[in-house]
PDB file of C-alpha atoms in Angstrom:
ATOM      1  CA  MET A   1      46.167 -35.797  27.730  1.00 59.00           C
ATOM      2  CA  LEU A   2      47.096 -35.534  31.206  1.00 62.00           C
ATOM      3  CA  LYS A   3      49.912 -33.585  30.237  1.00 76.00           C
ATOM      4  CA  THR A   4      47.661 -31.017  28.793  1.00 74.00           C
ATOM      5  CA  ARG A   5      45.127 -30.895  31.826  1.00 70.00           C
ATOM      6  CA  THR A   6      48.323 -30.634  34.172  1.00 71.00           C
ATOM      7  CA  TRP A   7      48.905 -27.039  31.922  1.00 71.00           C
ATOM      8  CA  ILE A   8      45.227 -26.088  32.157  1.00 71.00           C
ATOM      9  CA  SER A   9      45.480 -26.384  35.690  1.00 68.00           C
ATOM     10  CA  ALA A  10      48.478 -24.862  36.138  1.00 69.00           C
ATOM     11  CA  ALA A  11      47.093 -21.876  33.924  1.00 68.00           C
ATOM     12  CA  ALA A  12      44.128 -21.721  35.620  1.00 66.00           C
ATOM     13  CA  ILE A  13      45.576 -21.617  39.354  1.00 67.00           C
ATOM     14  CA  GLY A  14      48.192 -18.967  37.632  1.00 70.00           C
ATOM     15  CA  ALA A  15      45.570 -16.713  36.539  1.00 64.00           C
ATOM     16  CA  ALA A  16      43.483 -16.788  39.695  1.00 62.00           C
ATOM     17  CA  ALA A  17      46.427 -15.938  41.676  1.00 63.00           C
ATOM     18  CA  LEU A  18      47.617 -13.474  39.258  1.00 63.00           C
ATOM     19  CA  MET A  19      43.730 -11.528  39.533  1.00 56.00           C
ATOM     20  CA  ALA A  20      43.492 -11.534  43.672  1.00 53.00           C
ATOM     21  CA  GLY A  21      47.293 -10.268  43.445  1.00 58.00           C
ATOM     22  CA  CYS A  22      45.629  -6.742  41.771  1.00 60.00           C
ATOM     23  CA  ALA A  23      42.768  -6.637  43.942  1.00 57.00           C
ATOM     24  CA  ALA A  24      43.036  -4.490  46.294  1.00 78.00           C
ATOM     25  CA  GLY A  25      39.791  -5.194  49.110  1.00 83.00           C
ATOM     26  CA  PRO A  26      39.637  -8.593  50.953  1.00 88.00           C
ATOM     27  CA  ASN A  27      36.311  -9.346  49.109  1.00 89.00           C
ATOM     28  CA  GLN A  28      38.160  -7.912  45.523  1.00 91.00           C
ATOM     29  CA  GLN A  29      40.797 -10.546  46.646  1.00 91.00           C
ATOM     30  CA  LEU A  30      37.933 -13.177  47.078  1.00 93.00           C
ATOM     31  CA  GLY A  31      35.924 -12.292  43.930  1.00 93.00           C
ATOM     32  CA  ALA A  32      38.840 -11.780  41.730  1.00 94.00           C
ATOM     33  CA  GLY A  33      39.961 -15.332  43.016  1.00 93.00           C
ATOM     34  CA  VAL A  34      37.034 -17.455  43.068  1.00 94.00           C
ATOM     35  CA  GLY A  35      36.018 -16.043  39.873  1.00 95.00           C
ATOM     36  CA  ALA A  36      38.857 -17.061  37.873  1.00 95.00           C
ATOM     37  CA  LEU A  37      38.533 -20.551  39.557  1.00 94.00           C
ATOM     38  CA  GLY A  38      34.920 -20.340  38.446  1.00 95.00           C
ATOM     39  CA  GLY A  39      35.999 -18.690  34.871  1.00 95.00           C
ATOM     40  CA  ALA A  40      38.353 -21.591  34.007  1.00 94.00           C
ATOM     41  CA  VAL A  41      36.070 -24.122  34.714  1.00 93.00           C
ATOM     42  CA  VAL A  42      32.952 -22.856  33.139  1.00 94.00           C
ATOM     43  CA  GLY A  43      35.397 -22.179  30.013  1.00 93.00           C
ATOM     44  CA  ASN A  44      36.848 -25.836  29.845  1.00 92.00           C
ATOM     45  CA  ALA A  45      33.813 -27.473  30.269  1.00 93.00           C
ATOM     46  CA  ILE A  46      32.824 -25.060  27.446  1.00 93.00           C
ATOM     47  CA  GLY A  47      35.482 -24.943  25.164  1.00 91.00           C
ATOM     48  CA  GLY A  48      37.352 -28.064  26.043  1.00 88.00           C
ATOM     49  CA  ASN A  49      40.899 -26.447  24.859  1.00 91.00           C
ATOM     50  CA  THR A  50      43.287 -23.759  26.923  1.00 89.00           C
ATOM     51  CA  ALA A  51      42.311 -20.831  25.096  1.00 90.00           C
ATOM     52  CA  ALA A  52      39.129 -21.075  26.132  1.00 92.00           C
ATOM     53  CA  THR A  53      39.735 -22.010  30.045  1.00 92.00           C
ATOM     54  CA  VAL A  54      42.823 -18.853  30.428  1.00 92.00           C
ATOM     55  CA  GLY A  55      39.619 -16.968  28.495  1.00 93.00           C
ATOM     56  CA  GLY A  56      37.559 -17.853  31.298  1.00 94.00           C
ATOM     57  CA  ALA A  57      39.605 -17.251  33.825  1.00 94.00           C
ATOM     58  CA  ALA A  58      40.467 -13.839  33.227  1.00 94.00           C
ATOM     59  CA  ILE A  59      36.619 -12.965  32.131  1.00 95.00           C
ATOM     60  CA  GLY A  60      35.342 -14.615  35.561  1.00 96.00           C
ATOM     61  CA  GLY A  61      38.579 -12.718  37.576  1.00 94.00           C
ATOM     62  CA  LEU A  62      37.469  -9.209  36.003  1.00 94.00           C
ATOM     63  CA  VAL A  63      33.809 -10.277  37.020  1.00 96.00           C
ATOM     64  CA  GLY A  64      34.361 -11.192  40.413  1.00 95.00           C
ATOM     65  CA  ASN A  65      36.959  -8.394  40.875  1.00 94.00           C
ATOM     66  CA  GLU A  66      34.534  -5.972  39.965  1.00 95.00           C
ATOM     67  CA  ILE A  67      31.639  -7.445  42.242  1.00 94.00           C
ATOM     68  CA  GLY A  68      33.934  -7.958  45.093  1.00 93.00           C
ATOM     69  CA  ARG A  69      35.219  -4.706  44.877  1.00 93.00           C
ATOM     70  CA  GLN A  70      31.467  -2.628  44.534  1.00 93.00           C
ATOM     71  CA  ARG A  71      30.877  -5.048  48.284  1.00 91.00           C
ATOM     72  CA  ASP A  72      34.194  -3.262  49.792  1.00 88.00           C
ATOM     73  CA  GLN A  73      33.056   0.149  48.500  1.00 88.00           C
ATOM     74  CA  GLN A  74      29.284  -0.852  50.307  1.00 85.00           C
ATOM     75  CA  ASN A  75      30.642  -1.640  53.584  1.00 81.00           C
ATOM     76  CA  TYR A  76      33.227   0.818  53.571  1.00 78.00           C
ATOM     77  CA  ASN A  77      30.074   3.448  53.094  1.00 76.00           C
ATOM     78  CA  ASN A  78      27.840   2.114  55.682  1.00 73.00           C
ATOM     79  CA  GLN A  79      30.668   1.791  57.792  1.00 70.00           C
ATOM     80  CA  TYR A  80      32.086   5.680  57.975  1.00 65.00           C
ATOM     81  CA  ASN A  81      29.706   7.485  55.868  1.00 63.00           C
ATOM     82  CA  ASN A  82      26.501   5.901  57.066  1.00 55.00           C
ATOM     83  CA  GLN A  83      26.162   6.199  60.345  1.00 60.00           C
ATOM     84  CA  TYR A  84      22.052   6.857  61.016  1.00 57.00           C
ATOM     85  CA  TYR A  85      19.194   4.611  60.115  1.00 57.00           C
ATOM     86  CA  PRO A  86      16.524   6.382  57.354  1.00 61.00           C
ATOM     87  CA  ASP A  87      14.322   7.321  59.769  1.00 62.00           C
ATOM     88  CA  GLY A  88      17.032   9.253  61.644  1.00 57.00           C
ATOM     89  CA  ARG A  89      18.166   6.956  64.651  1.00 60.00           C
ATOM     90  CA  ARG A  90      21.700   6.954  65.656  1.00 56.00           C
ATOM     91  CA  ARG A  91      23.355   3.620  64.781  1.00 55.00           C
ATOM     92  CA  TYR A  92      25.225   2.045  67.310  1.00 51.00           C
TER      93      TYR A  92
END
């Protein structure tokens, strides 16, 4: 039983590192890593086997990656393209 849990943990950490390494922005990297770890925990809790854990890590990593990408894009837009408030006052 302990060997199985060790392999599940190793697979979840590896999936999180792999997903975080493919991401571009800082929020995207954080989102992918946290999503993969959270997905692995939820997958293991629901399925209780290695396939559920790895599947949960993959799905969680993809969802976290997308949320982080959107946050990075929003930060970029606010920093470079939107230098004015909606009422026309300039941001400083």
